GROMACS .gro file of C-alpha atoms in nm:
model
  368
    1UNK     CA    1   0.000   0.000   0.000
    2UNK     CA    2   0.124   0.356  -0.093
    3UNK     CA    3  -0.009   0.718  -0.130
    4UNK     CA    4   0.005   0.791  -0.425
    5UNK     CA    5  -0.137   1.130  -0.461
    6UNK     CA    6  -0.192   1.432  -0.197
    7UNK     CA    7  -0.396   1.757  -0.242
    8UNK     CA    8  -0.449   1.958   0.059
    9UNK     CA    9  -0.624   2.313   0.047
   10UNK     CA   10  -0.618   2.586   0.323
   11UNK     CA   11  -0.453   2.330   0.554
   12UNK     CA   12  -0.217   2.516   0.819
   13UNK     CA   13   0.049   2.739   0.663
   14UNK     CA   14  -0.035   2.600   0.285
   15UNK     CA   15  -0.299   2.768   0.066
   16UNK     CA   16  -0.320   2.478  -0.217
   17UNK     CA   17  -0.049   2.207  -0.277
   18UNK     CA   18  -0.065   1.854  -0.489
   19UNK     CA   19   0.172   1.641  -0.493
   20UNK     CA   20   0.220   1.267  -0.686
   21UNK     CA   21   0.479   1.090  -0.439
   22UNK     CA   22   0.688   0.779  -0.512
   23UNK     CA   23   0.587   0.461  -0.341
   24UNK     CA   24   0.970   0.432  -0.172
   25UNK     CA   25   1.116   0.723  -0.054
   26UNK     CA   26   0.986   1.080  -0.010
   27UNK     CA   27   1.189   1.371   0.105
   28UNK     CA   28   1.072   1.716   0.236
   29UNK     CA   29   1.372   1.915   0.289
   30UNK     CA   30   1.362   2.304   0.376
   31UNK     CA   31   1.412   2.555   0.670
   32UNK     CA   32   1.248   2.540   1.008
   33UNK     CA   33   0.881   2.685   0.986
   34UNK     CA   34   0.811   2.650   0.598
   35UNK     CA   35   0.608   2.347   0.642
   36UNK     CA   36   0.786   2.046   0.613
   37UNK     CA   37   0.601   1.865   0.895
   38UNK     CA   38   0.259   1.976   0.822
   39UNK     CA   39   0.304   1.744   0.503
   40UNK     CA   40   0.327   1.462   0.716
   41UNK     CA   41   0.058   1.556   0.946
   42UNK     CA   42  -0.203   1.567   0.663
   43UNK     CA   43  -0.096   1.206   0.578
   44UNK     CA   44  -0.162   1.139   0.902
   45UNK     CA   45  -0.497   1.282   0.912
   46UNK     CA   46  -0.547   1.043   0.634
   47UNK     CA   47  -0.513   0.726   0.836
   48UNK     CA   48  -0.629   0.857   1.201
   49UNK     CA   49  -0.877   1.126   1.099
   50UNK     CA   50  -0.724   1.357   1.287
   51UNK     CA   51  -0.356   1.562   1.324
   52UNK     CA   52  -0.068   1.399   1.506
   53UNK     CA   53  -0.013   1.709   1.683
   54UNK     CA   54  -0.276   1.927   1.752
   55UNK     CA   55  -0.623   1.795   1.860
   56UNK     CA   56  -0.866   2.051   1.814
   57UNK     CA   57  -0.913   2.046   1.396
   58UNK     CA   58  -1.028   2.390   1.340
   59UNK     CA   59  -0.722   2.501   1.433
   60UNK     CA   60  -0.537   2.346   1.158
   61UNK     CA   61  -0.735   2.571   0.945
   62UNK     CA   62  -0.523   2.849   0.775
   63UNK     CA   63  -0.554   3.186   0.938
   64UNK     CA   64  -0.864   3.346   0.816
   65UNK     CA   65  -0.965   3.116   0.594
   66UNK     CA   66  -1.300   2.919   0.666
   67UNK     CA   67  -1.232   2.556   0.598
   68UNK     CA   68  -0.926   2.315   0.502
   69UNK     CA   69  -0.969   1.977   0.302
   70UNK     CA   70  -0.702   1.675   0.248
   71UNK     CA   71  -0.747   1.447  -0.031
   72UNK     CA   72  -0.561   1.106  -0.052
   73UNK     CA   73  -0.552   0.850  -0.310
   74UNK     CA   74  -0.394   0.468  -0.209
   75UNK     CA   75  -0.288   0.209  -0.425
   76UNK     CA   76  -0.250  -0.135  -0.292
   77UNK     CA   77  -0.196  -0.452  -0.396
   78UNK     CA   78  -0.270  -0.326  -0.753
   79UNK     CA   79  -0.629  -0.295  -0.640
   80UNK     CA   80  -0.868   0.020  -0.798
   81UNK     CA   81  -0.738   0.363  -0.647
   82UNK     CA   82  -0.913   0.446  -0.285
   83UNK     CA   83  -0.996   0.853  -0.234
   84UNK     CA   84  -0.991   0.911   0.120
   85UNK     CA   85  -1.128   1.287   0.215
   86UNK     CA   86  -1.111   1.514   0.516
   87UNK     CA   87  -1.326   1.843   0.568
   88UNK     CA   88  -1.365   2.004   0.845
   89UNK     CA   89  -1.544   2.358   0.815
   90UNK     CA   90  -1.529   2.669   1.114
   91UNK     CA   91  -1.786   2.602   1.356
   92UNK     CA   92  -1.897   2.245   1.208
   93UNK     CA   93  -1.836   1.876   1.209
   94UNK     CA   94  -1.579   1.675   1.026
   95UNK     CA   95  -1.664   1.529   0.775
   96UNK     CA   96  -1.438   1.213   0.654
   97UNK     CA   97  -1.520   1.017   0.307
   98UNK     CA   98  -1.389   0.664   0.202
   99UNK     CA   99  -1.426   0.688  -0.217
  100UNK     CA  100  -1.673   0.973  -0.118
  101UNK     CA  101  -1.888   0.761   0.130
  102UNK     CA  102  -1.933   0.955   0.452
  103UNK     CA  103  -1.803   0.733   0.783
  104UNK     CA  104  -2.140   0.697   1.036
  105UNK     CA  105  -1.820   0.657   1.289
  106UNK     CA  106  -1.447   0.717   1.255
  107UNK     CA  107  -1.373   0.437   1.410
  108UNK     CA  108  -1.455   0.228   1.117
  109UNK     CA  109  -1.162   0.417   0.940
  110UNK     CA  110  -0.903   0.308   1.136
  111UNK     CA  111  -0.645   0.047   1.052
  112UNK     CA  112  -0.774   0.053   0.689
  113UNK     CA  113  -0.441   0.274   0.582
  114UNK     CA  114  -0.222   0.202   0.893
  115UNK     CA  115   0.067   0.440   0.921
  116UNK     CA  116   0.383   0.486   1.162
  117UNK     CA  117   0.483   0.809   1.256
  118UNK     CA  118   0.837   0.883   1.415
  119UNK     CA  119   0.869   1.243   1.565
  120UNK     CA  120   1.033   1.456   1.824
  121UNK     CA  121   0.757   1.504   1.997
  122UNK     CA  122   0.814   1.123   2.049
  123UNK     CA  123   1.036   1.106   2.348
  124UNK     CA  124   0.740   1.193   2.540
  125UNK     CA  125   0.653   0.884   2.533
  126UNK     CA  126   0.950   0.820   2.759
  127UNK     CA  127   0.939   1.155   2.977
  128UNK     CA  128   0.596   1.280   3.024
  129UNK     CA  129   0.334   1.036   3.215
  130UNK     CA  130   0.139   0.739   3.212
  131UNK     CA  131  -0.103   0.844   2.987
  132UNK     CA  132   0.083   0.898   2.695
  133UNK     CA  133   0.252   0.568   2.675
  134UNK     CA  134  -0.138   0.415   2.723
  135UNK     CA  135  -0.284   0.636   2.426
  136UNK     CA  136   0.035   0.515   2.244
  137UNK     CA  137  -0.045   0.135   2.316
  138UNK     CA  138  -0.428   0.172   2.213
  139UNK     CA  139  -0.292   0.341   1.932
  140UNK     CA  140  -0.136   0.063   1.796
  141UNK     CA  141  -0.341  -0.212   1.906
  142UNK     CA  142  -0.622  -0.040   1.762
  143UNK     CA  143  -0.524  -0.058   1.420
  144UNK     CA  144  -0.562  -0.409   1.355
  145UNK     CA  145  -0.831  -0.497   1.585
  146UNK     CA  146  -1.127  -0.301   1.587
  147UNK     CA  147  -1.309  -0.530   1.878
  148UNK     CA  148  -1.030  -0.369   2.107
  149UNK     CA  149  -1.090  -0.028   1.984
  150UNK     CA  150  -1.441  -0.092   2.010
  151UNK     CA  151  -1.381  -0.254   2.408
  152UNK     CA  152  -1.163   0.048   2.498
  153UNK     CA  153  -1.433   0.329   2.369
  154UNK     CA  154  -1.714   0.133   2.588
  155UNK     CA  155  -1.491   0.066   2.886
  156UNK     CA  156  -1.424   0.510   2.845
  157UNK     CA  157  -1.735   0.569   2.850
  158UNK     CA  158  -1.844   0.346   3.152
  159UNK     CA  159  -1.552   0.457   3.388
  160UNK     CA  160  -1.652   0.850   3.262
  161UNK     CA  161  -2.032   0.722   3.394
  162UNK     CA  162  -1.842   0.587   3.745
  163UNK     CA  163  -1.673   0.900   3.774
  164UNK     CA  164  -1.963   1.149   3.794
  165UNK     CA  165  -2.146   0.870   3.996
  166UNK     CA  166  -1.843   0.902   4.260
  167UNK     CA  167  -1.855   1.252   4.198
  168UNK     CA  168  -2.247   1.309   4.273
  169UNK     CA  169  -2.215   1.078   4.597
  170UNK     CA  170  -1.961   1.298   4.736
  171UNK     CA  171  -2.136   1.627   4.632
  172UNK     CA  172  -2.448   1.490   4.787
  173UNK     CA  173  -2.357   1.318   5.092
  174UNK     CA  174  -2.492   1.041   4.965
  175UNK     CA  175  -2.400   0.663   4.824
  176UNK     CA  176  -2.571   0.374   4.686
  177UNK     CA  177  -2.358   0.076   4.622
  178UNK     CA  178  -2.598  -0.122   4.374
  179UNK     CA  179  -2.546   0.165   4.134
  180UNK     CA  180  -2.170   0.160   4.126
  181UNK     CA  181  -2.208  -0.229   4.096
  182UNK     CA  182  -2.371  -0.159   3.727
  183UNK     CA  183  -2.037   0.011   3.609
  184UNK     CA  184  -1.833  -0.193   3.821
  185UNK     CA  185  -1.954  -0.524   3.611
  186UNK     CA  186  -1.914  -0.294   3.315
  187UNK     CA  187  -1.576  -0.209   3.372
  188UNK     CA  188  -1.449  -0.540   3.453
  189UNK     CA  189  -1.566  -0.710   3.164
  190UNK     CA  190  -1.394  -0.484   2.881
  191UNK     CA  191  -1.095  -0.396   3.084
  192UNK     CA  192  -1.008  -0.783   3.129
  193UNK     CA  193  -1.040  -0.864   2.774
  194UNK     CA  194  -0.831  -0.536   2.717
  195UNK     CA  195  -0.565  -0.614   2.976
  196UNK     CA  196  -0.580  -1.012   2.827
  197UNK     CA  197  -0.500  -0.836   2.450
  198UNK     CA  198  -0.253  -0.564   2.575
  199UNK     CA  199  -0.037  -0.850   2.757
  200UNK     CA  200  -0.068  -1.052   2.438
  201UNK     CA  201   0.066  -0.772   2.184
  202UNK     CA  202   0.368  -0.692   2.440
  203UNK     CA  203   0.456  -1.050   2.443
  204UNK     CA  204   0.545  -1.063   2.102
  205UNK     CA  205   0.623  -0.700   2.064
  206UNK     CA  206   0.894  -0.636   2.310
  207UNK     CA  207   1.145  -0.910   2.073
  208UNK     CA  208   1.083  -0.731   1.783
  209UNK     CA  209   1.157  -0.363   1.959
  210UNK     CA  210   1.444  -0.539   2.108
  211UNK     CA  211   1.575  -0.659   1.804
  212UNK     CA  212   1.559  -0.316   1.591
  213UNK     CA  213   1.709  -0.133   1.894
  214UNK     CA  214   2.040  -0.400   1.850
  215UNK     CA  215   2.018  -0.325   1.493
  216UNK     CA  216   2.070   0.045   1.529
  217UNK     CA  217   2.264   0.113   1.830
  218UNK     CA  218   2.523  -0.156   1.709
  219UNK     CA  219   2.431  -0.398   2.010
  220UNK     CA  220   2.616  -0.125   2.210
  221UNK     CA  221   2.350  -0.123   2.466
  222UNK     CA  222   2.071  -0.373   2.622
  223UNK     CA  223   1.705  -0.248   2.664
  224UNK     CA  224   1.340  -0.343   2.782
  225UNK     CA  225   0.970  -0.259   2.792
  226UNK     CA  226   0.770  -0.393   3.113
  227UNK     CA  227   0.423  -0.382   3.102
  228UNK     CA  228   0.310  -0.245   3.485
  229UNK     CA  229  -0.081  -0.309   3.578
  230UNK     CA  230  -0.270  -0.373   3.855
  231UNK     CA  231  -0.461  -0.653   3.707
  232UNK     CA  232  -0.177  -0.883   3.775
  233UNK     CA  233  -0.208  -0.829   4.126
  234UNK     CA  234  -0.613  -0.909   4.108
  235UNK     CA  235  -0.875  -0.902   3.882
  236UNK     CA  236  -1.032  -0.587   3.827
  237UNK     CA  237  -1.362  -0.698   3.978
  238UNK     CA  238  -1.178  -0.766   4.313
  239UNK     CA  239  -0.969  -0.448   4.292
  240UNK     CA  240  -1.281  -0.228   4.227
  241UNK     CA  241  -1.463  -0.348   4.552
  242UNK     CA  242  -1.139  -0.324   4.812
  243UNK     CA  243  -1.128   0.024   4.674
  244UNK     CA  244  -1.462   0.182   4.682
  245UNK     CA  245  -1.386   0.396   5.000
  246UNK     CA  246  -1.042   0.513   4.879
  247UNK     CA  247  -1.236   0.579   4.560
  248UNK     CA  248  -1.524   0.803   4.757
  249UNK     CA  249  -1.266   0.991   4.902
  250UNK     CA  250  -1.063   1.061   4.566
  251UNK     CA  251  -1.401   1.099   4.352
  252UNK     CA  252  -1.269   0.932   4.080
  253UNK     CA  253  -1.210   0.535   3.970
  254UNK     CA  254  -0.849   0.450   4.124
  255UNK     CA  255  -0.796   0.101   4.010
  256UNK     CA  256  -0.859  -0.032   3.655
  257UNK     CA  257  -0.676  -0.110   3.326
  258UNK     CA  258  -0.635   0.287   3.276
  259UNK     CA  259  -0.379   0.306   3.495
  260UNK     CA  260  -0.128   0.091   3.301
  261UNK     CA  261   0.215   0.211   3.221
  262UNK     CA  262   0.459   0.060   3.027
  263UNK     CA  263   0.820   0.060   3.223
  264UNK     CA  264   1.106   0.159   2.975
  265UNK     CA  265   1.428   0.066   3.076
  266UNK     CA  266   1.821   0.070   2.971
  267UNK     CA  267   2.101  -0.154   3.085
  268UNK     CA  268   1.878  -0.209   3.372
  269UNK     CA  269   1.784   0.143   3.462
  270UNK     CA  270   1.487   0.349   3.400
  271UNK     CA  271   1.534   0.503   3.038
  272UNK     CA  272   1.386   0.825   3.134
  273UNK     CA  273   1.672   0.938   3.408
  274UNK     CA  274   2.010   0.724   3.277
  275UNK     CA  275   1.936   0.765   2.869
  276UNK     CA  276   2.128   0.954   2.660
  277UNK     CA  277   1.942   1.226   2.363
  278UNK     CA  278   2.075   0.982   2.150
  279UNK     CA  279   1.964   0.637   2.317
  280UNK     CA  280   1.625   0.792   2.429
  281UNK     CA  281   1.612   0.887   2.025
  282UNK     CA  282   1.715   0.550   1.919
  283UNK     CA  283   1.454   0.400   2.193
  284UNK     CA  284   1.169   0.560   2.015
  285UNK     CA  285   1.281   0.465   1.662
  286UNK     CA  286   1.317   0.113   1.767
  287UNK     CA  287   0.933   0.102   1.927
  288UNK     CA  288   0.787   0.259   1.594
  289UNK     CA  289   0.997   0.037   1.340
  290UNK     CA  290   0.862  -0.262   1.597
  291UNK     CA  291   0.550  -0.125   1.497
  292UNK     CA  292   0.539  -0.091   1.185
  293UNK     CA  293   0.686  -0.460   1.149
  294UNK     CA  294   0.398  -0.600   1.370
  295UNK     CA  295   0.159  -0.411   1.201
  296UNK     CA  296   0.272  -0.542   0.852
  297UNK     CA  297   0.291  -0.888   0.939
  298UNK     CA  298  -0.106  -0.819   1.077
  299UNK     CA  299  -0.249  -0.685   0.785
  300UNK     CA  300  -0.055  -0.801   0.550
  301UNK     CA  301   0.072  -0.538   0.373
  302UNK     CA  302   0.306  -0.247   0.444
  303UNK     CA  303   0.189   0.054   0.644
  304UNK     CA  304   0.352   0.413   0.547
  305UNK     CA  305   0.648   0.534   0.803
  306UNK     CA  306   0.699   0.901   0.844
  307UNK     CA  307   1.035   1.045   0.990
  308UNK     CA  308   1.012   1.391   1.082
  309UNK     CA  309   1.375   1.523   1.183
  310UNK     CA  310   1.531   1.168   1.165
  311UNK     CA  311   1.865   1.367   1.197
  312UNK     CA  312   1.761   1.525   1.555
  313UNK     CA  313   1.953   1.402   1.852
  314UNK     CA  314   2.139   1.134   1.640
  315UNK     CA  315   2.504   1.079   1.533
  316UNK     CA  316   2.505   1.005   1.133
  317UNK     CA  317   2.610   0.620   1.224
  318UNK     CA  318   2.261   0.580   1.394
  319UNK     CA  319   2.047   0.769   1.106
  320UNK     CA  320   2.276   0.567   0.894
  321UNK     CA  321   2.192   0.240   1.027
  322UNK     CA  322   1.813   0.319   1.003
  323UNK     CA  323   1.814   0.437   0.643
  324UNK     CA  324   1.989   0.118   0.545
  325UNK     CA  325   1.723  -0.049   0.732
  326UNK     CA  326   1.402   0.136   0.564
  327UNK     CA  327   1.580   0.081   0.242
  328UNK     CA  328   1.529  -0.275   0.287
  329UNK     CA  329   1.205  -0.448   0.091
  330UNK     CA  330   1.082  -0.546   0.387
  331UNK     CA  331   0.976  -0.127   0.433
  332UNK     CA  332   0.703   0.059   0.182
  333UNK     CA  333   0.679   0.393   0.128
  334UNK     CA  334   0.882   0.612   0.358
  335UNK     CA  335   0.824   0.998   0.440
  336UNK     CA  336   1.171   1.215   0.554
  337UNK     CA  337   1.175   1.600   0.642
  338UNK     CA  338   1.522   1.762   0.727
  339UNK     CA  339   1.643   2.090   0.716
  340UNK     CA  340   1.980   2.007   0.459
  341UNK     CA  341   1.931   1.900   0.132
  342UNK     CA  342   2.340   1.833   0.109
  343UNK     CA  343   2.253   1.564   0.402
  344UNK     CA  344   1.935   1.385   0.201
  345UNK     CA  345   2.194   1.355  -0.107
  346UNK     CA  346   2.464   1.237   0.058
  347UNK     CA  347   2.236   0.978   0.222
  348UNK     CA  348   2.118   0.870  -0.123
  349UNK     CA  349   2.449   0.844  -0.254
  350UNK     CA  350   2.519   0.609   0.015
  351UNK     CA  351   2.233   0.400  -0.006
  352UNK     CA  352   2.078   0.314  -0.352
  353UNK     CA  353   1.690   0.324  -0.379
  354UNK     CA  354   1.410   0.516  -0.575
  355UNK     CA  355   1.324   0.826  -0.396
  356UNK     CA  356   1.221   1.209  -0.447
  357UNK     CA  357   1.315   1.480  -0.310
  358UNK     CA  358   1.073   1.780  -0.236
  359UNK     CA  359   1.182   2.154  -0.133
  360UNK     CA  360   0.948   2.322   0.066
  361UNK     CA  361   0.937   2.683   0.119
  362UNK     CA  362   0.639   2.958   0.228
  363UNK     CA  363   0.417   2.721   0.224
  364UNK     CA  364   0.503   2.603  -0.138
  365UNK     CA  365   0.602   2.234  -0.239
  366UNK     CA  366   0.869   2.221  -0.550
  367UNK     CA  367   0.995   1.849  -0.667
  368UNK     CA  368   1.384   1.866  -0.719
   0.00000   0.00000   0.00000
């Protein structure tokens, strides 16, 4: 699977752009601020309906303007073209077409174009909290199973329900424990089949991370991913009734499966306080090519991988190593920004594949 063609209009800093890509390797290269990443955030919007950076779409409309669109059309497998669309007007819903069909949910979009995204913004994954790395799990898991996408939106819902129950009791003075029962049976039944499916994906993801972090730091360093939950100390059934009065006091749900946290450690110590830029950069990479490969060898077909600033906080053996790699036919169609075009040549020179190279500049894309 590849994009083949992109036409956005009025979408952050660009007015109008279209752009017919090659299904290997695409380069963005230009200055800070001309728009470089916003490229790759439109594919994005493409596969998760929404941006990879900022959540609230009518923001992403260009100043003064009042709407943006984002038009993508996939080839895979040599099947007929696919159109996928994304409107969203001031002051209105978003509207998101497969081959102009409108979506009754997004939902039902997701995983049909998976995509991996590798960013700065990344490494908070290793240094902000709990919830990130949680979204970032869903995320993936999502993709290719839409019963645990489905589970996780339900389970949401009912904790958000427990929560203002918890909250009304303690506003009122009052409590009734059959009521909390209702979300309580709620709660345990999608968060163990979640828990049961996030266990099962780490199991056989954790390897594969493992193995692409050897790959590119040179098997200079040893690393590890452990999954931390409460629901291997009990089930959540049993954890939920020895903590209603903490929970009464808190007003909130204390225990459950969203409060996981993924551990990320290396050479034994936590990643976050004893990793280098360069090894908490290399961390990251690793997790996202592990994705991609799992994801591939899921669906059956390769997702798209977007690097924005590969070159950021890594020494040229490193970006070397992972170019090689994504140069390999076991990678699709890859997406690079950097700010030297000298630096994308040189790589290229290096490593032999199809690719083109874009310059971007005021908001303007020119092929080179």
């Amino acid at each position: 699977m590849y994009l083949q063609k992109l036409s956005i209009v009025n979408f952050k800093n660009y007015s109008e752009a279209t752009i017919l890509f090659s299904d290997k390797i695409n380069c963005f290269i230009g200055d800070n601020g001309t728009g470089k990443t916003n490229l790759l955030d439109a594919i994005h919007y493409l596969s998760f309906c929404k941006s990879y950076f900022n959540p609230v779409d009518t923001q992403n409309i260009r100043h003064h303007e009042p709407f943006f669109s984002i038009h993508g059309t996939y080839l895979k497998n040599g099947d007929t073209p696919d159109l996928v669309s994304c409107i969203q007007k001031k002051e209105e819903r978003k509207v998101f077409k497969k081959n102009q069909k409108e979506y009754d949910r997004l939902a039902d979009h997701i995983g049909l174009f998976p995509l991996v995204m590798v960013s700065p913004y990344d490494r908070d994954l290793i240094n902000e909290g709990s919830e990130l790395r949680r979204r970032y799990l869903d995320g993936v898991i999502s993709q290719f199973d839409k019963s645990y996408l489905d589970d996780l939106i339900s389970y949401n819902k009912a904790l958000a329900q427990r929560n203002a129950l918890l909250k009304h009791f303690a506003d009122s003075r009052t409590f009734n424990s059959t009521s909390l029962e209702i979300w309580d049976r709620q709660l345990t039944g999608y968060g163990h089949r979640i828990h049961a499916k996030r266990t099962a994906f780490l199991t056989d993801f954790i390897p594969v991370f493992q193995r692409y972090f050897n790959y590119i730091s040179e098997g200079k360093e040893t690393v590890a991913i452990q999954y931390v939950s409460q629901l291997f100390e009990r089930d959540l059934d049993q954890l939920l009734a020895v903590s209603v009065e903490k929970d009464r006091m808190a007003r909130y749900t204390t225990h459950g499966i969203h409060k996981d946290d993924l551990e990320l450690m290396i050479s034994g110590f936590p990643l976050k306080k004893f990793g280098s830029q360069g090894q908490q950069k290399s961390f990251v990479v690793a997790i996202k090519l592990a994705q991609f490969d799992y994801t591939r060898d899921i669906k059956g077909f390769k997702p798209v991988l977007l690097f924005d600033d590969i070159f950021d906080k890594l020494d040229d053996k490193r970006v070397h190593q992972i170019i090689r790699l994504v140069s390999e036919n076991s990678f699709g169609q890859v997406f690079i920004t950097d700010t030297q075009r000298s630096r994308i040549e040189k790589l290229f020179e290096e490593v032999d594949i199809e690719h083109k190279i874009f310059e971007i500049s005021g908001g303007k894309v020119n092929p080179l």
